[in-house]
Structure formats: C-alpha cells, structure tokens
Short mmCIF file of C-alpha atoms in Angstrom, two decimals:
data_model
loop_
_atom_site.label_atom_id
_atom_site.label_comp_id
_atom_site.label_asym_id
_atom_site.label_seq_id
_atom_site.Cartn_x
_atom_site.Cartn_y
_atom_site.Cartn_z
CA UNK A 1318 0.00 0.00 0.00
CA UNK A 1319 1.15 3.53 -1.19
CA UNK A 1320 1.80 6.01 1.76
CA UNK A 1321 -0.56 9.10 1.30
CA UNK A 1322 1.27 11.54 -0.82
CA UNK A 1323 2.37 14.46 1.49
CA UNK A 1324 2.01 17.93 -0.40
CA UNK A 1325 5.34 19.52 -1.68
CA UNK A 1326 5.98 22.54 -2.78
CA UNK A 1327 8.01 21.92 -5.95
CA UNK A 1328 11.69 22.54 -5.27
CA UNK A 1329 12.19 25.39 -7.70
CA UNK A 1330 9.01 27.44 -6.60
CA UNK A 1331 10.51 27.48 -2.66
CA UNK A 1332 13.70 27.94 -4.02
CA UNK A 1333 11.99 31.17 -5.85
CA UNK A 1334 10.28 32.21 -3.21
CA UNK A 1335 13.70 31.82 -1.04
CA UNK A 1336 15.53 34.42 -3.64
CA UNK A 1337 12.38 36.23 -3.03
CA UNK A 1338 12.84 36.77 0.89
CA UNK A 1339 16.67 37.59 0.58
CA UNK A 1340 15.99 40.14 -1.86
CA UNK A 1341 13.31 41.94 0.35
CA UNK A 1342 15.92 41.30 3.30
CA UNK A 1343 18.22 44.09 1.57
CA UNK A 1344 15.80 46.15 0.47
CA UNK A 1345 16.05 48.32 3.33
CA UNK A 1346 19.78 48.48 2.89
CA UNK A 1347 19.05 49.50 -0.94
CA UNK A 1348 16.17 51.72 -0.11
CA UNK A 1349 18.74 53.67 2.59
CA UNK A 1350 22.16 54.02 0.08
CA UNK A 1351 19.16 55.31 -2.43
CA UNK A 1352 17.98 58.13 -0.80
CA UNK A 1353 20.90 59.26 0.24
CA UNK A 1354 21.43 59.19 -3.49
CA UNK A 1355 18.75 60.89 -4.99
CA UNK A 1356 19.01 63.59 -1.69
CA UNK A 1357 22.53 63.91 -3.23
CA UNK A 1358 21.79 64.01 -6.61
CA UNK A 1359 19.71 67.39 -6.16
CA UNK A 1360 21.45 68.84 -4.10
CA UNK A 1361 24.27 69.06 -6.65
CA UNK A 1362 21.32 70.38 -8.76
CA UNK A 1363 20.25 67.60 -10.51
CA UNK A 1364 16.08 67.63 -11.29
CA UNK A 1365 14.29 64.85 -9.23
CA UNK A 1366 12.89 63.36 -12.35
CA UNK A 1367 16.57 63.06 -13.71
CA UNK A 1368 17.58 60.94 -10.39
CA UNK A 1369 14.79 59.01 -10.42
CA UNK A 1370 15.18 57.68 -14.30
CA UNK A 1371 18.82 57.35 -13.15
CA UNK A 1372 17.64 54.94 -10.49
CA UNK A 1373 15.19 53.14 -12.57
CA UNK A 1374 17.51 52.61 -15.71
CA UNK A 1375 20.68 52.42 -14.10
CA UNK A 1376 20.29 50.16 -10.69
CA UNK A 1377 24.21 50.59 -10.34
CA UNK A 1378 24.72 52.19 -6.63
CA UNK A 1379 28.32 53.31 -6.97
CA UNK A 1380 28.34 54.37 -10.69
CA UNK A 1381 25.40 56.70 -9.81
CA UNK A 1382 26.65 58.81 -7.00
CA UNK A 1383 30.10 59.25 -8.95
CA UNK A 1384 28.76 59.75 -12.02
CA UNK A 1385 25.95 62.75 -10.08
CA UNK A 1386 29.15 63.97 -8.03
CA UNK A 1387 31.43 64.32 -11.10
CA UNK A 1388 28.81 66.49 -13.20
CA UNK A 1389 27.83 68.49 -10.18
CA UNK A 1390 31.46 69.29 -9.71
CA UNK A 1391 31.51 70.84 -13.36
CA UNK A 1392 32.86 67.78 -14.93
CA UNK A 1393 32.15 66.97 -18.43
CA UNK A 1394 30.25 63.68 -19.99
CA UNK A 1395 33.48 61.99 -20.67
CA UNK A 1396 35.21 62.16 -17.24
CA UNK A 1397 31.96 61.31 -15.73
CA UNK A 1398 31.07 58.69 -18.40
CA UNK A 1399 34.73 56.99 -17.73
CA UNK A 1400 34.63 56.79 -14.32
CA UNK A 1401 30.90 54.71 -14.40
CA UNK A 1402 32.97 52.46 -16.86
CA UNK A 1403 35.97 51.84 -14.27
CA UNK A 1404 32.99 51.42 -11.09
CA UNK A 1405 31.15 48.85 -13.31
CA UNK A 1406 34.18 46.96 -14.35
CA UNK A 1407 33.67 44.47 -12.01
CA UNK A 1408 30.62 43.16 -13.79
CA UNK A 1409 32.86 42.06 -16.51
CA UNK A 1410 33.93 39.17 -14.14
CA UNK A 1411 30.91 38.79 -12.31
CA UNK A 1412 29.23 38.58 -16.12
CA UNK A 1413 31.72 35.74 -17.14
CA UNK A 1414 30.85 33.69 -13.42
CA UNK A 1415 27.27 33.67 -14.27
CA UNK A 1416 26.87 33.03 -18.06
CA UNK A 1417 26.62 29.53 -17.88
CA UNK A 1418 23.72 29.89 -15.75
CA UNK A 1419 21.75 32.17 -18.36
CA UNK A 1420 21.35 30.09 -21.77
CA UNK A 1421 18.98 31.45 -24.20
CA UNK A 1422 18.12 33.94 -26.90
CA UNK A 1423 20.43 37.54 -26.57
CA UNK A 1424 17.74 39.57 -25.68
CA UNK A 1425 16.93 37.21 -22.52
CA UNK A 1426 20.53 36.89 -21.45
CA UNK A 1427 20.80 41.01 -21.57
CA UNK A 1428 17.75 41.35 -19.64
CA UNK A 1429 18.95 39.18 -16.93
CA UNK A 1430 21.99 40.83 -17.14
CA UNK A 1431 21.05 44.07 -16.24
CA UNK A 1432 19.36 42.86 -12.85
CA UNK A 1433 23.11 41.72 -11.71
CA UNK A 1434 24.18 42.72 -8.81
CA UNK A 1435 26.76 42.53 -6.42
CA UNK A 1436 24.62 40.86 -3.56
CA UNK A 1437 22.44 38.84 -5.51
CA UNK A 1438 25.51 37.78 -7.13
CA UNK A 1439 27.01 36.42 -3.92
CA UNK A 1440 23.82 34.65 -2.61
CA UNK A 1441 23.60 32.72 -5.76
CA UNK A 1442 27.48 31.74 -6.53
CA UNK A 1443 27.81 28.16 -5.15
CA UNK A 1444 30.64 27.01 -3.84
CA UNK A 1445 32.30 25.12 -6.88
CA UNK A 1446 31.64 28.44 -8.82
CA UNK A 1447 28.37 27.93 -10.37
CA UNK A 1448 26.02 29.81 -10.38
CA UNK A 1449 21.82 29.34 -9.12
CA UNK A 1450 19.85 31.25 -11.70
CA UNK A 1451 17.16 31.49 -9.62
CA UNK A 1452 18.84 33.01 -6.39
CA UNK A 1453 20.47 35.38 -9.03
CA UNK A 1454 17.30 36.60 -11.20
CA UNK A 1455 14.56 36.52 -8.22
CA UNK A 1456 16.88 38.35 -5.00
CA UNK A 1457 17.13 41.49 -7.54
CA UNK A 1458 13.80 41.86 -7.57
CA UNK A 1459 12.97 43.45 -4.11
CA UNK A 1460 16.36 45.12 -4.07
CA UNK A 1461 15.29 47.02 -7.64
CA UNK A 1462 12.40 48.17 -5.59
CA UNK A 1463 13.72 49.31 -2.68
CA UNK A 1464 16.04 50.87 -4.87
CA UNK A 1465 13.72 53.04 -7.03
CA UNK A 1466 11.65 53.84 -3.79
CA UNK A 1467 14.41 55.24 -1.95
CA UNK A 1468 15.47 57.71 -4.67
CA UNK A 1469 11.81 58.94 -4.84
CA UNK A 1470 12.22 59.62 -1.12
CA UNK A 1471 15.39 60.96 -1.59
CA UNK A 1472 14.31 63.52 -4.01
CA UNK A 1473 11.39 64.46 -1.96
CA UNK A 1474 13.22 64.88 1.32
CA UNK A 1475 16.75 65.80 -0.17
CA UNK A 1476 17.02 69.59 1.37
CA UNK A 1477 15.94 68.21 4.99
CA UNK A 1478 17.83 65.45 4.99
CA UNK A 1479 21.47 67.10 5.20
CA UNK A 1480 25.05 65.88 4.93
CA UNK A 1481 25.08 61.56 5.30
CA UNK A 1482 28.58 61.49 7.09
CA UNK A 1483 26.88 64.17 9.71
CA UNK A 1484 23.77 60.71 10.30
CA UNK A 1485 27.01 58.10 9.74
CA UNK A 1486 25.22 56.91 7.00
CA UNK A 1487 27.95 56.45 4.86
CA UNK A 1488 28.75 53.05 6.86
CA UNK A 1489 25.51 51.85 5.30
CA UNK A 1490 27.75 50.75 2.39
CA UNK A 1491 30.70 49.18 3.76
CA UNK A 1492 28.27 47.51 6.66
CA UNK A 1493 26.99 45.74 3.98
CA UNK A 1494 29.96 44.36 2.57
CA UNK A 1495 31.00 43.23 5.76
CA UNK A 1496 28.07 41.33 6.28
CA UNK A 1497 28.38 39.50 2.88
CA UNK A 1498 32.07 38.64 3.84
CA UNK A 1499 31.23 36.87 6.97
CA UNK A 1500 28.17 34.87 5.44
CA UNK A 1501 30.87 34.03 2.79
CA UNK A 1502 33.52 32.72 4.97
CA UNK A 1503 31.08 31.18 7.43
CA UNK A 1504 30.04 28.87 4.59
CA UNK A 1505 33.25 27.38 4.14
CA UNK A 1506 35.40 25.41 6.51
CA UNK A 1507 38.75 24.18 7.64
CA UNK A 1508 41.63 24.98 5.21
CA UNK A 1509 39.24 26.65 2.25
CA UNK A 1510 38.24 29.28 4.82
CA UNK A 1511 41.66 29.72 5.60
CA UNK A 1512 42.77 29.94 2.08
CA UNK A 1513 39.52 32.96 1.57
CA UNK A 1514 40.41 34.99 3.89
CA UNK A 1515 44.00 35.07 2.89
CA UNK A 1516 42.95 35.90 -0.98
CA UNK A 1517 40.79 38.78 0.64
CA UNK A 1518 43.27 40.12 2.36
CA UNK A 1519 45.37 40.11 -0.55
CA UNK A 1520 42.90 41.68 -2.22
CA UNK A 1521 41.93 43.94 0.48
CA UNK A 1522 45.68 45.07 0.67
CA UNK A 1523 46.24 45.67 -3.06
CA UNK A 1524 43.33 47.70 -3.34
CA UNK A 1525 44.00 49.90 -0.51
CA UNK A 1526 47.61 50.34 -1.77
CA UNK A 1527 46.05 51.78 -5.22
CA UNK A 1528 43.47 53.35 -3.66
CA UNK A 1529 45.02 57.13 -3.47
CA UNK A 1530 46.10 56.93 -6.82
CA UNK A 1531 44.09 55.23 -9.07
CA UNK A 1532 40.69 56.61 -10.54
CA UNK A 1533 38.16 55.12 -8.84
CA UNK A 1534 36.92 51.64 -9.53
CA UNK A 1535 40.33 50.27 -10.27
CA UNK A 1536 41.65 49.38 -7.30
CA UNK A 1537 39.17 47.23 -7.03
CA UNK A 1538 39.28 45.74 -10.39
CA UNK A 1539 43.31 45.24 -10.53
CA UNK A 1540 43.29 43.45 -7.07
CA UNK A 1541 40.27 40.63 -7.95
CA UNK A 1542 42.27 40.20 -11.41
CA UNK A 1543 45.51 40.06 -9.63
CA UNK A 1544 44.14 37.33 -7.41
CA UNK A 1545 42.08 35.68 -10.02
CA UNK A 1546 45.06 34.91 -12.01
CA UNK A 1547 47.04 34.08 -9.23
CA UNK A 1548 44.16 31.40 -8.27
CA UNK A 1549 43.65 30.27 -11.68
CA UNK A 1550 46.88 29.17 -12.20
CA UNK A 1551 47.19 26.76 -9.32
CA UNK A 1552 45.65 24.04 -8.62
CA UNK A 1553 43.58 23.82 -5.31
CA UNK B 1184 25.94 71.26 -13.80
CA UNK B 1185 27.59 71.65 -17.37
CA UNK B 1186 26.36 68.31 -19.06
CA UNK B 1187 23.07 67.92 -19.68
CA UNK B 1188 21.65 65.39 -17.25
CA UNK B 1189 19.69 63.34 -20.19
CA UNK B 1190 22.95 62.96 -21.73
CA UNK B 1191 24.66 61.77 -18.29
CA UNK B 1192 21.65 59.32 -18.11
CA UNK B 1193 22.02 57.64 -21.43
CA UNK B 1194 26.16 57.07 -20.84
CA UNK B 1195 25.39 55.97 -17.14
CA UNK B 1196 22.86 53.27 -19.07
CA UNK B 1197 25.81 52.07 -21.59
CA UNK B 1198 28.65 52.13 -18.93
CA UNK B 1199 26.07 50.04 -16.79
CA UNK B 1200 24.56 47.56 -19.25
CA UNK B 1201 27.58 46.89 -21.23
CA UNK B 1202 30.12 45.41 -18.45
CA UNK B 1203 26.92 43.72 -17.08
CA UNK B 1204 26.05 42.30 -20.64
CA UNK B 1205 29.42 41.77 -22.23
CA UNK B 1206 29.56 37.91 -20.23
CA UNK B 1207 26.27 36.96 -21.05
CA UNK B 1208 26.26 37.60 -24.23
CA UNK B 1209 29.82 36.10 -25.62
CA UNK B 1210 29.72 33.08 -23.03
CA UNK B 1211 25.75 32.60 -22.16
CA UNK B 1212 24.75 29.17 -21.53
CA UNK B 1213 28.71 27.88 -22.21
CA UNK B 1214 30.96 26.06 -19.05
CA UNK B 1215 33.72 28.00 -18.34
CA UNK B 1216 37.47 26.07 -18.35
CA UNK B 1217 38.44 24.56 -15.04
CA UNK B 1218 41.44 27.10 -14.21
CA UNK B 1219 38.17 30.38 -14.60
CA UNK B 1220 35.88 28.24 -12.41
CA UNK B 1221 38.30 27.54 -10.05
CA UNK B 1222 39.69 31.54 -9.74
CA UNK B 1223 35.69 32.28 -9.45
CA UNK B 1224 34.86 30.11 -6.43
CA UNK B 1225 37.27 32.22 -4.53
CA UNK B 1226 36.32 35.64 -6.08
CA UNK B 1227 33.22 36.43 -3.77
CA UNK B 1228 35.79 36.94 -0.92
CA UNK B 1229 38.03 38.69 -2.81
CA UNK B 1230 35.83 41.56 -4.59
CA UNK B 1231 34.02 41.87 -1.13
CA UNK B 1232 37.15 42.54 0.84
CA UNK B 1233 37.91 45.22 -1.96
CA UNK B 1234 34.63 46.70 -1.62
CA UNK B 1235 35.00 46.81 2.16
CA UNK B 1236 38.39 48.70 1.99
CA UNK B 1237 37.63 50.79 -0.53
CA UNK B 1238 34.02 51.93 0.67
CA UNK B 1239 35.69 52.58 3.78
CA UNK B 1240 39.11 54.65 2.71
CA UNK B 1241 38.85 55.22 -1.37
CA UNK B 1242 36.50 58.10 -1.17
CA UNK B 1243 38.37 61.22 -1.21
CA UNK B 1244 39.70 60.46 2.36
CA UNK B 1245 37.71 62.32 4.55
CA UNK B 1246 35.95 60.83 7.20
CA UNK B 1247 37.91 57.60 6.79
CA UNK B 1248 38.72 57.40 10.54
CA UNK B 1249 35.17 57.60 11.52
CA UNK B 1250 33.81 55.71 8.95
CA UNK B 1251 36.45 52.32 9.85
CA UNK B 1252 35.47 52.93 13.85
CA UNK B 1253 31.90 52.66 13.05
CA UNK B 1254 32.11 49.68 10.72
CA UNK B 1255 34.42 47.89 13.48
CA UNK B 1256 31.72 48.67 15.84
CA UNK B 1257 29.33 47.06 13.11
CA UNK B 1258 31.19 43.97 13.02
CA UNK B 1259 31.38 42.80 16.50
CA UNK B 1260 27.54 42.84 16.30
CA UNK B 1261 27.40 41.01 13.19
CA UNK B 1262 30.15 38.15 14.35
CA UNK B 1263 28.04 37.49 17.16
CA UNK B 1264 25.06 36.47 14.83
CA UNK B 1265 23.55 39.68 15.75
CA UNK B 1266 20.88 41.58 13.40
CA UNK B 1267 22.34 43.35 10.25
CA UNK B 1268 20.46 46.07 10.67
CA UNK B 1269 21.44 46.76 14.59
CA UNK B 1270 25.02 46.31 13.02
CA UNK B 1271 23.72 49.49 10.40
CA UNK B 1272 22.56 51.17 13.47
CA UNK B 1273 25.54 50.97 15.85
CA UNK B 1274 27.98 52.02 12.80
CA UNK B 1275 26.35 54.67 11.67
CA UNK B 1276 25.71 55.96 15.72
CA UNK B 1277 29.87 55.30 16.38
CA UNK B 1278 30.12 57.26 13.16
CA UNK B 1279 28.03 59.95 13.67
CA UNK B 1280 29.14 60.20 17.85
CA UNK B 1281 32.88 60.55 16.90
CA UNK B 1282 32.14 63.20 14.54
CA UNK B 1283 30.02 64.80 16.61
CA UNK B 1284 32.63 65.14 19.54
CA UNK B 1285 35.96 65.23 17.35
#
C-alpha cells in the first residue's frame, strides 16, 4: 500500500520564493544608500525626475553617485562617463561567473543581465563556482524596488535630509559588505576558509595600496584580477 | 551642472549595461574552463574585501577614521550572529558620535 502523498511545494518554486525573501531582506539596505542618493543628486542640482530615471535605468549604486558627483562638480560627460565604466568593471567578471547559468536567446541573457548585482551575485554563486539562476534573477527583484523607492524619497526629502557622514550613513555601504564577507567565509570550513580569507586580504591590501592613486573603480578591479590569475593558475 | 543630465543618463545606461552584458552575451549558456571556475569560487571573498576597503578609505579620504570605527563597531555585532540592521545602526551611531565630539 502507497503512503498518502504528502504535499510539496516543488523545489524550484521554494527555491523562488527563497531568492524572493533575501531580496526583500536588503531592500532596506538598498532603499537607505538610495535616498541618500537621490538627496545627493539634487542637491548638486540635478532635477528629481533626472535621479529618479537614473535609479530606474541604471540600478548601479556606486556608478550613480560618482557619475551625479562628477557632473555636479563641473565635470564633463566623458570624465563622468569613464569613471561609471571603471565602477562597473567588475561586472565584466561577475558577467563571465554567471553566463553559464543564463542560456537562451540575446535579448533574454541582456535582460537578466542588467538585474546583476553585487549581492544577488554572492547569494547565488555556489561554492564550486556555479552559479543558481534562480537566487540570481529573483533576490534582484525586491532590491530594484527598494532601490527606485528610496530615490523617490530621496528627491522628496533631499534639502531636509542634510550631509550623510553628519547621520554616519555612509557606513551603510561598507556595513553591507562586511556582512556579505562573513556569510561568505562562514560557509566554508577548515583549510578553504583559511585559504579565503587570505585571498581577501590580498585583495583587500592591493586595493588599498592603489586606492590614493588610481581613478576610482580600479583598485578594485586590478586586485580581484591580480588574485584571479594568481588562483587560476594553481591548482587547489 | 555643465552636461546635460539626459545625456549623463544615457552614458550611465551604456557604462552600466555593457560590463553587465558583455559575459552573457559572448559566453551565455557555455561552461567556463576549469582554471576560470576555479579563480571564481574564490572571487566572492576577494571583490568583497575590496569593496569593504575601498568603501571605507577610497573616497576622497575624509571621514575615513570615523567611517572604519563605526564599521568595526558594526562587526562585533554582526560576528556574534547579531541583526544586520542593529550592526547598520551601531555604525552609523559610532560614526556619527565621533564626529560629533571630534
């Protein structure tokens, strides 16, 4: 006699909804960076509806706020332009990791390319490399969100809102990171945690070291290719 | 500003999308060679500890000090499996404190 089947939720659907809940988890996180964008962005006289398409077209944190602080500085397209390029160079690695994971027609693979980002990215590398589509694509989602929202309130509340260093919310950012390292390294063990944390500090060190005089964005592009190489050469 | 900000816009969009798309496009749906996936499993670590130093001390310099006591302060909390967002709340209250009295 057959045991009554027991209802399941089909693996992919929880696995979904999973992505779903992380990406809501950092929405406040995105929602916070985002207004102090778009309170940024007119203060340096930018029109709201400018920061908000910015926002909605863009979804690129760091590339945004240099870009916004370049032009409001008096610096032309190119400068400005260049320096998006060198913050978003990253992606050219994190595009390669998840490729595999997004077959299909051009127009698909761009459109899931353009929700990357760097925590979804995390969340959905596994540890041999590959990547879960799923945890990629669906964690964006509530991130994009917060995202958009808090440049709305951003632009709305900009002039009250004041200086973020003076609120300290310019830890919001490297907080973050933090966080992301530790979930990192606690999912690994024994000697491949040990061998993690010394390629981030590696890669922590080389960036610093270029960090006064290098445009921004490459320090942190030379040291993960540095350490890339380095790793791809050897053998675990 | 000098540029006009539907022009800034547009470039933001190409410098975004086109990193972002450049992967997916040449090497969608294709296994990457065994040295690339190796180098990739350990580049989480890597680009995060970048991010962390450089969010910290690559902006411009000011506030660095502040900024590094805060996120210290930040990550005691979060090694002791507490709450992100008490970790945001404590760094950006060192943050703010230090500034306030320095």
């Amino acid at each position: 006699m057959n045991p009554a089947p027991t209802p399941v939720i089909p693996a992919d659907a929880a696995e979904r909804r999973d992505a779903l809940a992380v990406g809501w988890g950092i929405a406040p996180i995105s929602f916070v960076f985002s207004a102090a964008f778009g309170a940024y962005a007119v203060a340096v006289g930018m029109p709201a509806i400018a920061a908000l398409a910015m926002s909605v077209l863009m979804f690129s944190g760091g590339a945004q706020m240099a870009m916004v602080s370049l032009a409001g500085a008096g610096a032309g397209l190119l400068p400005a332009a260049v320096t998006g390029l060198l913050l978003n160079a990253r992606y050219l690695l994190i595009g390669a990791s998840v490729a595999p994971a997004l077959p299909g027609p051009w127009w698909k693979r761009v459109a899931a390319a353009a929700t990357l980002n760097d925590p979804s990215w995390i969340y959905a590398v596994r540890r041999d490399g590959s990547v879960n589509r799923t945890r990629l694509l669906w964690s964006s989602l509530g991130q994009y969100i917060g995202w958009v929202a808090g440049t709305v309130v951003g632009v709305l509340l900009g002039p009250k809102i004041g200086s973020i260093e003076t609120i300290g919310l310019d830890t919001v950012m490297p907080m973050f990171f933090v966080s992301l390292f530790v979930a990192d390294l606690r999912a690994r063990t024994g000697a491949e945690r040990r061998r993690a944390l010394r390629i981030a500090a590696a890669a922590a060190v080389i960036a610093l070291a270029l960090a006064p005089f290098a445009p921004a964005g490459v320090p942190v592009l030379v040291a993960v290719a540095v350490i890339l190489v380095l790793v791809g050469r050897r053998p675990a | 500003m000098k540029v006009d900000v539907w022009m800034l816009i547009a470039a933001g969009v190409a410098v975004t999308l086109g990193p972002k798309a450049v992967g997916p496009l040449l090497l969608g749906g294709r296994t990457l060679s065994a040295p690339i996936q190796r180098a990739l499993t350990l580049l989480p670590p890597a680009l995060v500890a970048a991010l962390v130093v450089v969010a910290i001390w690559g902006t411009d310099g000011a506030g660095g000090a502040e900024r590094a006591a805060g996120v210290a302060a930040g990550t005691m909390i979060v090694l002791r499996r507490g709450p992100l967002l008490l970790a945001m709340v404590v760094a950006a209250a060192v943050a703010a404190g230090l500034r306030l009295l320095f």
